[in-house]
GROMACS .gro file of C-alpha atoms in nm:
model
  456
    1MET     CA    1   5.902   0.437  -5.967
    2ARG     CA    2   6.273   0.554  -6.041
    3ARG     CA    3   6.522   0.576  -5.738
    4PHE     CA    4   6.782   0.812  -5.761
    5ARG     CA    5   7.111   0.832  -5.557
    6CYS     CA    6   7.307   1.196  -5.481
    7GLU     CA    7   7.662   1.159  -5.590
    8ASN     CA    8   7.743   1.485  -5.377
    9PRO     CA    9   7.907   1.352  -5.066
   10ALA     CA   10   7.788   1.665  -4.859
   11CYS     CA   11   7.407   1.588  -4.951
   12THR     CA   12   7.234   1.415  -4.641
   13ALA     CA   13   6.945   1.292  -4.880
   14VAL     CA   14   7.170   1.035  -5.018
   15THR     CA   15   6.906   0.872  -5.202
   16PHE     CA   16   6.550   0.988  -5.302
   17ALA     CA   17   6.245   0.850  -5.519
   18GLU     CA   18   6.034   1.011  -5.765
   19GLN     CA   19   5.657   1.081  -5.667
   20VAL     CA   20   5.366   0.993  -5.855
   21SER     CA   21   5.096   1.274  -5.816
   22GLY     CA   22   4.785   1.133  -5.660
   23LEU     CA   23   4.937   0.825  -5.586
   24THR     CA   24   5.227   0.838  -5.341
   25THR     CA   25   5.346   1.071  -5.096
   26ARG     CA   26   5.703   1.092  -4.890
   27HIS     CA   27   5.746   0.885  -4.582
   28SER     CA   28   5.406   0.746  -4.613
   29ARG     CA   29   5.328   0.340  -4.627
   30HIS     CA   30   4.967   0.418  -4.726
   31THR     CA   31   4.854   0.540  -5.055
   32PRO     CA   32   4.607   0.895  -5.018
   33LEU     CA   33   4.305   0.648  -5.110
   34LEU     CA   34   4.419   0.368  -4.887
   35ARG     CA   35   4.449   0.613  -4.605
   36GLU     CA   36   4.100   0.793  -4.666
   37VAL     CA   37   3.961   0.413  -4.667
   38LEU     CA   38   4.120   0.312  -4.327
   39THR     CA   39   4.040   0.657  -4.203
   40GLN     CA   40   3.665   0.586  -4.249
   41ILE     CA   41   3.691   0.237  -4.081
   42GLY     CA   42   3.829   0.404  -3.801
   43LEU     CA   43   3.562   0.664  -3.760
   44ALA     CA   44   3.294   0.423  -3.807
   45LEU     CA   45   3.430   0.136  -3.591
   46ALA     CA   46   3.714   0.269  -3.373
   47GLY     CA   47   4.014   0.051  -3.269
   48ARG     CA   48   3.983  -0.320  -3.255
   49ALA     CA   49   3.672  -0.355  -3.427
   50GLY     CA   50   3.813  -0.155  -3.729
   51ALA     CA   51   4.119  -0.357  -3.745
   52ARG     CA   52   3.920  -0.688  -3.747
   53LEU     CA   53   3.709  -0.539  -4.063
   54ALA     CA   54   4.034  -0.424  -4.214
   55SER     CA   55   4.184  -0.738  -4.191
   56ALA     CA   56   3.881  -0.915  -4.315
   57VAL     CA   57   3.909  -0.722  -4.652
   58GLY     CA   58   4.302  -0.760  -4.716
   59LEU     CA   59   4.427  -0.482  -4.515
   60THR     CA   60   4.694  -0.524  -4.249
   61ILE     CA   61   4.684  -0.258  -3.984
   62GLY     CA   62   4.679  -0.211  -3.592
   63LYS     CA   63   4.415  -0.060  -3.356
   64ASP     CA   64   4.622   0.207  -3.253
   65THR     CA   65   4.727   0.317  -3.609
   66LEU     CA   66   4.340   0.352  -3.716
   67LEU     CA   67   4.299   0.541  -3.372
   68ARG     CA   68   4.613   0.773  -3.483
   69LEU     CA   69   4.449   0.832  -3.844
   70VAL     CA   70   4.133   0.935  -3.668
   71ARG     CA   71   4.296   1.179  -3.414
   72CYS     CA   72   4.481   1.342  -3.713
   73LEU     CA   73   4.185   1.429  -3.901
   74PRO     CA   74   4.124   1.828  -3.864
   75GLU     CA   75   3.778   1.928  -3.739
   76PRO     CA   76   3.520   2.084  -3.946
   77GLU     CA   77   3.452   2.438  -3.991
   78ILE     CA   78   3.146   2.584  -3.759
   79GLY     CA   79   3.036   2.840  -3.979
   80LYS     CA   80   2.726   3.038  -3.871
   81VAL     CA   81   2.471   2.920  -3.661
   82GLU     CA   82   2.136   3.085  -3.635
   83ILE     CA   83   1.946   2.803  -3.433
   84LEU     CA   84   2.134   2.607  -3.193
   85GLY     CA   85   2.056   2.275  -3.000
   86VAL     CA   86   2.209   2.217  -2.631
   87ASP     CA   87   2.181   1.890  -2.437
   88ASP     CA   88   2.403   1.708  -2.212
   89PHE     CA   89   2.511   1.337  -2.190
   90ALA     CA   90   2.681   1.094  -1.948
   91PHE     CA   91   3.012   1.005  -1.943
   92ARG     CA   92   2.930   0.802  -1.623
   93LYS     CA   93   2.557   0.846  -1.527
   94GLY     CA   94   2.516   1.050  -1.184
   95ARG     CA   95   2.893   1.127  -1.182
   96HIS     CA   96   3.030   1.282  -1.488
   97TYR     CA   97   2.868   1.454  -1.770
   98GLY     CA   98   2.939   1.652  -2.109
   99THR     CA   99   2.757   1.876  -2.351
  100VAL     CA  100   2.719   1.861  -2.718
  101LEU     CA  101   2.603   2.154  -2.925
  102ILE     CA  102   2.392   2.091  -3.263
  103ASP     CA  103   2.310   2.289  -3.554
  104MET     CA  104   1.953   2.256  -3.585
  105ALA     CA  105   1.929   2.379  -3.924
  106THR     CA  106   2.150   2.092  -4.054
  107HIS     CA  107   2.145   1.829  -3.744
  108ARG     CA  108   2.505   1.844  -3.744
  109PRO     CA  109   2.714   1.819  -3.411
  110LEU     CA  110   2.918   2.150  -3.392
  111HIS     CA  111   3.111   2.116  -3.056
  112LEU     CA  112   3.174   1.857  -2.776
  113TYR     CA  113   3.319   1.953  -2.427
  114ASP     CA  114   3.349   1.827  -2.087
  115GLY     CA  115   3.125   1.950  -1.818
  116ARG     CA  116   2.785   2.094  -1.825
  117GLU     CA  117   2.827   2.434  -1.672
  118GLY     CA  118   2.639   2.739  -1.806
  119GLU     CA  119   2.980   2.949  -1.834
  120ASP     CA  120   3.134   2.728  -2.064
  121LEU     CA  121   2.819   2.750  -2.301
  122ALA     CA  122   2.834   3.144  -2.232
  123VAL     CA  123   3.193   3.130  -2.367
  124TRP     CA  124   3.089   2.974  -2.685
  125LEU     CA  125   2.787   3.164  -2.756
  126ARG     CA  126   3.007   3.482  -2.722
  127ASP     CA  127   3.213   3.382  -3.000
  128HIS     CA  128   2.894   3.318  -3.200
  129PRO     CA  129   2.685   3.629  -3.173
  130GLU     CA  130   2.461   3.525  -3.491
  131VAL     CA  131   2.259   3.271  -3.282
  132LYS     CA  132   1.885   3.371  -3.287
  133VAL     CA  133   1.736   3.062  -3.101
  134ILE     CA  134   1.833   2.815  -2.840
  135CYS     CA  135   1.660   2.497  -2.812
  136ARG     CA  136   1.734   2.340  -2.472
  137ASP     CA  137   1.614   2.124  -2.153
  138CYS     CA  138   1.469   2.314  -1.838
  139SER     CA  139   1.831   2.299  -1.702
  140SER     CA  140   1.885   2.611  -1.494
  141GLY     CA  141   2.264   2.586  -1.611
  142TYR     CA  142   2.212   2.630  -1.969
  143GLY     CA  143   1.946   2.902  -1.910
  144GLU     CA  144   2.212   3.121  -1.728
  145GLY     CA  145   2.472   3.027  -1.981
  146ALA     CA  146   2.225   3.107  -2.257
  147ARG     CA  147   2.130   3.450  -2.098
  148GLY     CA  148   2.494   3.555  -2.045
  149GLY     CA  149   2.647   3.452  -2.360
  150ALA     CA  150   2.369   3.527  -2.597
  151PRO     CA  151   2.102   3.769  -2.460
  152GLN     CA  152   1.945   3.858  -2.797
  153ALA     CA  153   1.852   3.465  -2.863
  154GLU     CA  154   1.532   3.334  -2.785
  155GLN     CA  155   1.532   3.017  -2.555
  156VAL     CA  156   1.315   2.719  -2.637
  157ALA     CA  157   1.226   2.451  -2.355
  158ASP     CA  158   1.190   2.105  -2.548
  159ARG     CA  159   0.855   1.979  -2.543
  160TYR     CA  160   0.965   1.614  -2.473
  161HIS     CA  161   1.120   1.698  -2.143
  162LEU     CA  162   0.828   1.900  -2.042
  163TRP     CA  163   0.563   1.604  -2.134
  164ALA     CA  164   0.829   1.363  -1.928
  165ASN     CA  165   0.855   1.596  -1.625
  166LEU     CA  166   0.464   1.625  -1.630
  167GLY     CA  167   0.429   1.240  -1.619
  168GLN     CA  168   0.670   1.217  -1.330
  169ALA     CA  169   0.457   1.439  -1.160
  170VAL     CA  170   0.131   1.270  -1.267
  171GLU     CA  171   0.284   0.931  -1.140
  172LYS     CA  172   0.340   1.071  -0.798
  173THR     CA  173   0.006   1.215  -0.774
  174VAL     CA  174  -0.175   0.880  -0.879
  175ASN     CA  175   0.058   0.706  -0.629
  176ALA     CA  176  -0.051   0.897  -0.347
  177HIS     CA  177  -0.411   0.769  -0.436
  178ARG     CA  178  -0.325   0.398  -0.504
  179SER     CA  179  -0.519   0.284  -0.195
  180ARG     CA  180  -0.833   0.401  -0.413
  181LEU     CA  181  -0.762   0.252  -0.746
  182ALA     CA  182  -0.922  -0.077  -0.668
  183GLU     CA  183  -1.277  -0.106  -0.800
  184PRO     CA  184  -1.567  -0.201  -0.530
  185SER     CA  185  -1.666  -0.558  -0.529
  186PRO     CA  186  -1.984  -0.658  -0.682
  187GLY     CA  187  -2.141  -0.701  -0.348
  188SER     CA  188  -2.045  -0.383  -0.157
  189GLY     CA  189  -2.347  -0.213  -0.269
  190SER     CA  190  -2.572  -0.024  -0.029
  191SER     CA  191  -2.916  -0.122  -0.180
  192PRO     CA  192  -3.184  -0.187   0.091
  193ASP     CA  193  -3.283  -0.483  -0.069
  194HIS     CA  194  -2.921  -0.645  -0.056
  195VAL     CA  195  -2.861  -0.900   0.189
  196GLU     CA  196  -2.479  -0.998   0.273
  197VAL     CA  197  -2.395  -1.342   0.301
  198GLU     CA  198  -2.085  -1.403   0.517
  199PRO     CA  199  -1.846  -1.634   0.328
  200ASP     CA  200  -1.792  -1.983   0.465
  201VAL     CA  201  -1.432  -1.926   0.611
  202VAL     CA  202  -1.300  -2.049   0.928
  203GLN     CA  203  -0.975  -1.805   0.950
  204PRO     CA  204  -0.915  -1.481   0.761
  205VAL     CA  205  -0.626  -1.464   0.545
  206LYS     CA  206  -0.351  -1.331   0.784
  207ASP     CA  207  -0.168  -1.004   0.677
  208LEU     CA  208   0.179  -1.049   0.527
  209LYS     CA  209   0.487  -0.963   0.718
  210ILE     CA  210   0.577  -0.674   0.493
  211VAL     CA  211   0.247  -0.522   0.573
  212ILE     CA  212   0.263  -0.567   0.928
  213ARG     CA  213   0.606  -0.424   0.941
  214LEU     CA  214   0.506  -0.091   0.726
  215ARG     CA  215   0.179  -0.045   0.945
  216GLU     CA  216   0.418  -0.048   1.273
  217GLN     CA  217   0.650   0.178   1.085
  218HIS     CA  218   0.382   0.402   0.979
  219ALA     CA  219   0.267   0.448   1.345
  220ALA     CA  220   0.621   0.498   1.471
  221ALA     CA  221   0.706   0.753   1.222
  222HIS     CA  222   0.357   0.977   1.265
  223GLU     CA  223   0.423   0.927   1.653
  224LEU     CA  224   0.780   1.062   1.656
  225PHE     CA  225   0.692   1.351   1.398
  226GLN     CA  226   0.417   1.467   1.633
  227GLN     CA  227   0.646   1.518   1.896
  228GLY     CA  228   0.860   1.768   1.679
  229MET     CA  229   1.124   1.528   1.590
  230SER     CA  230   1.300   1.598   1.219
  231LYS     CA  231   1.271   1.338   0.971
  232ALA     CA  232   1.666   1.258   0.976
  233ALA     CA  233   1.646   1.211   1.366
  234ILE     CA  234   1.330   0.964   1.311
  235GLY     CA  235   1.543   0.780   1.045
  236ARG     CA  236   1.811   0.720   1.290
  237LYS     CA  237   1.607   0.624   1.580
  238LEU     CA  238   1.398   0.390   1.373
  239GLY     CA  239   1.696   0.263   1.158
  240LEU     CA  240   1.519   0.375   0.831
  241HIS     CA  241   1.651   0.549   0.517
  242GLN     CA  242   1.561   0.914   0.513
  243SER     CA  243   1.343   0.865   0.176
  244THR     CA  244   1.162   0.593   0.368
  245VAL     CA  245   1.102   0.812   0.646
  246ARG     CA  246   0.958   1.069   0.416
  247LYS     CA  247   0.746   0.838   0.233
  248LEU     CA  248   0.589   0.717   0.558
  249VAL     CA  249   0.543   1.090   0.715
  250SER     CA  250   0.385   1.179   0.382
  251ALA     CA  251   0.121   0.922   0.359
  252ARG     CA  252  -0.228   1.011   0.535
  253SER     CA  253  -0.294   0.640   0.647
  254ALA     CA  254  -0.102   0.337   0.652
  255ASP     CA  255  -0.327   0.191   0.381
  256ASP     CA  256  -0.139   0.437   0.132
  257VAL     CA  257   0.178   0.258   0.190
  258VAL     CA  258   0.059  -0.057   0.241
  259ALA     CA  259  -0.121  -0.038  -0.093
  260LYS     CA  260   0.178  -0.019  -0.325
  261SER     CA  261   0.331  -0.363  -0.180
  262LEU     CA  262  -0.010  -0.528  -0.236
  263GLN     CA  263  -0.013  -0.433  -0.592
  264ARG     CA  264   0.292  -0.615  -0.671
  265ALA     CA  265   0.270  -0.852  -0.965
  266HIS     CA  266   0.301  -1.221  -0.882
  267VAL     CA  267   0.342  -1.492  -1.132
  268VAL     CA  268   0.047  -1.676  -1.020
  269ASP     CA  269  -0.192  -1.369  -1.043
  270PRO     CA  270  -0.330  -1.441  -1.405
  271TYR     CA  271  -0.444  -1.776  -1.273
  272VAL     CA  272  -0.580  -1.720  -0.949
  273GLY     CA  273  -0.942  -1.722  -1.042
  274TYR     CA  274  -0.881  -2.068  -1.200
  275LEU     CA  275  -0.705  -2.210  -0.900
  276HIS     CA  276  -0.997  -2.079  -0.673
  277GLN     CA  277  -1.246  -2.241  -0.890
  278ARG     CA  278  -1.090  -2.565  -0.886
  279TRP     CA  279  -1.039  -2.530  -0.507
  280ASN     CA  280  -1.416  -2.474  -0.461
  281GLU     CA  281  -1.485  -2.776  -0.684
  282GLY     CA  282  -1.276  -3.007  -0.429
  283VAL     CA  283  -0.966  -3.041  -0.624
  284ARG     CA  284  -0.697  -2.975  -0.344
  285ASN     CA  285  -0.374  -3.141  -0.483
  286ALA     CA  286  -0.112  -2.876  -0.581
  287ALA     CA  287   0.081  -3.067  -0.814
  288GLN     CA  288  -0.235  -3.152  -1.016
  289ARG     CA  289  -0.335  -2.766  -0.998
  290TYR     CA  290   0.028  -2.673  -1.140
  291ARG     CA  291   0.006  -2.920  -1.422
  292GLU     CA  292  -0.332  -2.776  -1.519
  293ILE     CA  293  -0.237  -2.420  -1.534
  294LYS     CA  294   0.101  -2.507  -1.686
  295GLN     CA  295  -0.094  -2.610  -1.973
  296LEU     CA  296  -0.268  -2.277  -1.985
  297GLY     CA  297   0.066  -2.095  -2.033
  298TYR     CA  298   0.182  -2.066  -1.649
  299PRO     CA  299   0.547  -1.975  -1.669
  300GLY     CA  300   0.628  -2.020  -1.315
  301GLY     CA  301   0.722  -2.327  -1.092
  302GLU     CA  302   0.520  -2.561  -0.870
  303LEU     CA  303   0.660  -2.387  -0.535
  304ALA     CA  304   0.487  -2.067  -0.613
  305VAL     CA  305   0.147  -2.251  -0.673
  306GLN     CA  306   0.177  -2.449  -0.323
  307ARG     CA  307   0.245  -2.125  -0.141
  308HIS     CA  308  -0.056  -1.987  -0.306
  309LEU     CA  309  -0.306  -2.262  -0.200
  310ARG     CA  310  -0.149  -2.298   0.153
  311ARG     CA  311  -0.338  -2.016   0.280
  312TYR     CA  312  -0.676  -2.207   0.239
  313ARG     CA  313  -0.563  -2.537   0.375
  314THR     CA  314  -0.630  -2.383   0.750
  315GLY     CA  315  -1.008  -2.308   0.674
  316ARG     CA  316  -1.295  -2.548   0.583
  317GLY     CA  317  -1.170  -2.577   0.211
  318HIS     CA  318  -1.340  -2.254   0.080
  319ALA     CA  319  -1.151  -2.010  -0.107
  320PRO     CA  320  -1.301  -1.653  -0.127
  321ASP     CA  321  -1.393  -1.503  -0.442
  322PRO     CA  322  -1.095  -1.302  -0.583
  323GLY     CA  323  -1.216  -0.955  -0.665
  324PRO     CA  324  -1.072  -0.777  -0.966
  325LYS     CA  325  -0.707  -0.674  -0.948
  326PRO     CA  326  -0.659  -0.295  -0.917
  327PRO     CA  327  -0.463  -0.131  -1.201
  328SER     CA  328  -0.113  -0.054  -1.123
  329VAL     CA  329   0.019   0.311  -1.091
  330ARG     CA  330   0.188   0.314  -1.405
  331GLU     CA  331  -0.110   0.169  -1.604
  332VAL     CA  332  -0.341   0.468  -1.456
  333THR     CA  333  -0.069   0.712  -1.568
  334SER     CA  334  -0.045   0.548  -1.889
  335TRP     CA  335  -0.434   0.588  -1.949
  336MET     CA  336  -0.405   0.968  -1.833
  337MET     CA  337  -0.092   1.050  -2.047
  338THR     CA  338  -0.275   0.885  -2.365
  339HIS     CA  339  -0.473   1.067  -2.602
  340PRO     CA  340  -0.842   0.959  -2.547
  341GLU     CA  341  -0.886   0.868  -2.899
  342ARG     CA  342  -0.586   0.611  -2.892
  343LEU     CA  343  -0.709   0.443  -2.556
  344ARG     CA  344  -0.847   0.106  -2.600
  345ASP     CA  345  -1.214   0.083  -2.524
  346GLU     CA  346  -1.121  -0.142  -2.237
  347ASP     CA  347  -0.899   0.106  -2.066
  348ALA     CA  348  -1.083   0.391  -2.133
  349ASP     CA  349  -1.378   0.218  -1.963
  350LYS     CA  350  -1.171   0.179  -1.650
  351LEU     CA  351  -1.037   0.520  -1.661
  352HIS     CA  352  -1.400   0.637  -1.679
  353ARG     CA  353  -1.506   0.467  -1.377
  354LEU     CA  354  -1.185   0.555  -1.196
  355ARG     CA  355  -1.269   0.910  -1.264
  356GLU     CA  356  -1.629   0.895  -1.121
  357ARG     CA  357  -1.516   0.708  -0.815
  358ASP     CA  358  -1.232   0.976  -0.725
  359PRO     CA  359  -1.288   1.335  -0.793
  360GLU     CA  360  -0.915   1.437  -0.756
  361LEU     CA  361  -0.806   1.182  -1.029
  362ASP     CA  362  -1.070   1.337  -1.246
  363ARG     CA  363  -0.928   1.675  -1.195
  364LEU     CA  364  -0.580   1.549  -1.277
  365THR     CA  365  -0.686   1.391  -1.609
  366LEU     CA  366  -0.848   1.747  -1.686
  367HIS     CA  367  -0.532   1.910  -1.610
  368ILE     CA  368  -0.331   1.664  -1.820
  369ARG     CA  369  -0.561   1.694  -2.102
  370LYS     CA  370  -0.530   2.068  -2.118
  371PHE     CA  371  -0.167   2.063  -2.113
  372ALA     CA  372  -0.174   1.837  -2.388
  373ALA     CA  373  -0.399   2.043  -2.622
  374MET     CA  374  -0.187   2.335  -2.540
  375MET     CA  375   0.128   2.170  -2.626
  376THR     CA  376   0.024   2.033  -2.946
  377GLY     CA  377  -0.203   2.316  -3.053
  378ARG     CA  378   0.077   2.553  -2.967
  379HIS     CA  379  -0.117   2.751  -2.745
  380GLY     CA  380   0.163   2.917  -2.526
  381ASP     CA  381  -0.031   3.199  -2.442
  382ARG     CA  382  -0.274   2.951  -2.204
  383LEU     CA  383   0.044   2.862  -1.986
  384GLU     CA  384  -0.031   3.109  -1.732
  385GLU     CA  385  -0.376   3.043  -1.677
  386TRP     CA  386  -0.287   2.660  -1.660
  387ILE     CA  387  -0.045   2.718  -1.411
  388THR     CA  388  -0.283   2.930  -1.179
  389ASP     CA  389  -0.546   2.648  -1.207
  390VAL     CA  390  -0.294   2.387  -1.100
  391GLU     CA  391  -0.154   2.581  -0.803
  392ARG     CA  392  -0.524   2.657  -0.652
  393ASP     CA  393  -0.573   2.273  -0.683
  394SER     CA  394  -0.502   2.028  -0.408
  395LEU     CA  395  -0.277   1.801  -0.615
  396ALA     CA  396   0.074   1.872  -0.426
  397PRO     CA  397   0.294   1.697  -0.698
  398LEU     CA  398   0.134   1.867  -0.989
  399ALA     CA  399   0.154   2.201  -0.829
  400GLY     CA  400   0.509   2.140  -0.778
  401PHE     CA  401   0.558   2.089  -1.144
  402ALA     CA  402   0.371   2.409  -1.232
  403ARG     CA  403   0.575   2.592  -1.003
  404ASN     CA  404   0.904   2.479  -1.156
  405LEU     CA  405   0.773   2.609  -1.504
  406ARG     CA  406   0.734   2.951  -1.361
  407ARG     CA  407   1.091   2.959  -1.279
  408ASP     CA  408   1.170   2.934  -1.666
  409PHE     CA  409   0.856   3.077  -1.789
  410ASP     CA  410   0.973   3.265  -2.105
  411ALA     CA  411   1.147   2.945  -2.239
  412VAL     CA  412   0.852   2.704  -2.159
  413ARG     CA  413   0.613   2.950  -2.317
  414ASN     CA  414   0.831   2.961  -2.630
  415GLY     CA  415   0.840   2.589  -2.633
  416LEU     CA  416   0.489   2.574  -2.628
  417SER     CA  417   0.429   2.856  -2.908
  418LEU     CA  418   0.732   2.808  -3.158
  419PRO     CA  419   0.783   2.528  -3.395
  420HIS     CA  420   1.147   2.456  -3.297
  421SER     CA  421   1.193   2.132  -3.125
  422SER     CA  422   1.512   1.927  -2.961
  423GLY     CA  423   1.427   1.627  -3.152
  424ALA     CA  424   1.743   1.655  -3.344
  425VAL     CA  425   1.952   1.708  -3.028
  426GLU     CA  426   1.804   1.363  -2.890
  427GLY     CA  427   1.888   1.188  -3.180
  428ASN     CA  428   2.258   1.282  -3.184
  429ILE     CA  429   2.257   1.213  -2.822
  430ASN     CA  430   2.158   0.875  -2.908
  431ARG     CA  431   2.421   0.823  -3.156
  432LEU     CA  432   2.667   0.960  -2.931
  433LYS     CA  433   2.598   0.685  -2.665
  434MET     CA  434   2.651   0.417  -2.921
  435LEU     CA  435   2.995   0.569  -3.031
  436LYS     CA  436   3.092   0.614  -2.662
  437ARG     CA  437   2.984   0.227  -2.574
  438GLN     CA  438   3.226   0.119  -2.877
  439MET     CA  439   3.489   0.256  -2.700
  440PHE     CA  440   3.389   0.196  -2.331
  441GLY     CA  441   3.716   0.232  -2.102
  442ARG     CA  442   3.943   0.271  -2.371
  443ALA     CA  443   3.964   0.629  -2.517
  444GLY     CA  444   3.934   0.988  -2.419
  445LEU     CA  445   3.697   1.290  -2.478
  446ASP     CA  446   3.933   1.403  -2.785
  447LEU     CA  447   3.879   1.079  -2.981
  448LEU     CA  448   3.500   1.070  -2.882
  449ARG     CA  449   3.489   1.449  -3.016
  450LYS     CA  450   3.664   1.348  -3.345
  451ARG     CA  451   3.425   1.071  -3.407
  452VAL     CA  452   3.099   1.254  -3.311
  453LEU     CA  453   3.202   1.578  -3.505
  454LEU     CA  454   3.298   1.367  -3.831
  455THR     CA  455   3.102   1.035  -3.839
  456ARG     CA  456   2.798   1.112  -4.057
   0.00000   0.00000   0.00000
């Protein structure tokens, strides 16, 4: 390029250079093409990682310059949006949240702002009266904002969140019945020809300390509650957290509280049958038993085996025949929430026997399958009937879930009837979390907004 000098002493420029169109720009250290490359690196990797990649390909640039290039980019035009997706994301879980808006036709992020108040959503919607459908979760704030900013739009509740909330209610219901999950032992039948044989045991196995403590706390909490004390006062008197007091008072018997502790998995549990068999054969050495189960795949240490065998050393050397371990609450919940045709034969058989033993869990399974058929078949017209049936039943957690559906009935019915879904919103939230963690603690909302809206 040629460089020129001005001979006019009054000229402030003094010198200037000619520019090559498309190659150079005034007061710039990069060509337009290189600037575009560096900007794309900054969008993809942000500061430090972007600077390392640029250095690896022979481009020397600092992390702050990369971020500055990203911040200088203009935001894309929004255009007309007919189907809008709304969801929140966490800057800091439980403390600080933001909101992202998605064009459901193109799956493109449109707007990102701090907070999740309904009024902020209503302000944005008033500037876009063309919105006809709003896909959202069951948050009351977004519902009020959608009604205030776009009363002409249909609101659609996300089916994923509906199913997830149902799963939480099912787990709470199964948890209340966890003491009934264990199958009866083979010798517990009531046949007249059955003759029970007492096991050859001198001392019964003592209750664990946690079991004794839970029984004492349950008795004390119920006694104080019957005296008219509030749950907060009971917690202060017994030195327990309010959620613990609520669990104790809500339990019908101490066994309901104890059962959850007894169901905790232990590293020795899969090898208990083998240890019992070898004990009854007369092999009592814990170190030898440890070496044997180690060859079978036991991942724990010898101390756990010693503790397990210690309970039988006070008797005559006879270990009781271990009964089948009851399924966990989450396992039973998973069986109920899985389509019957996709269940393994073994799990389907266990669920069938459990439903035969407990009528309440049988009704719970029927309610779940009716809701699943309603959701997958888009039969939103059956929602009122389903809610009424659940409310008449005695399953308290499921009834609470049904009552919450009434508060947002129209959106839930649309979610179970219309083909719209919030799947694209959840995908963008997942990508947003990845971008946020790349810059964790080193950037603000303005930079995150640029990367979310411009990175494709």
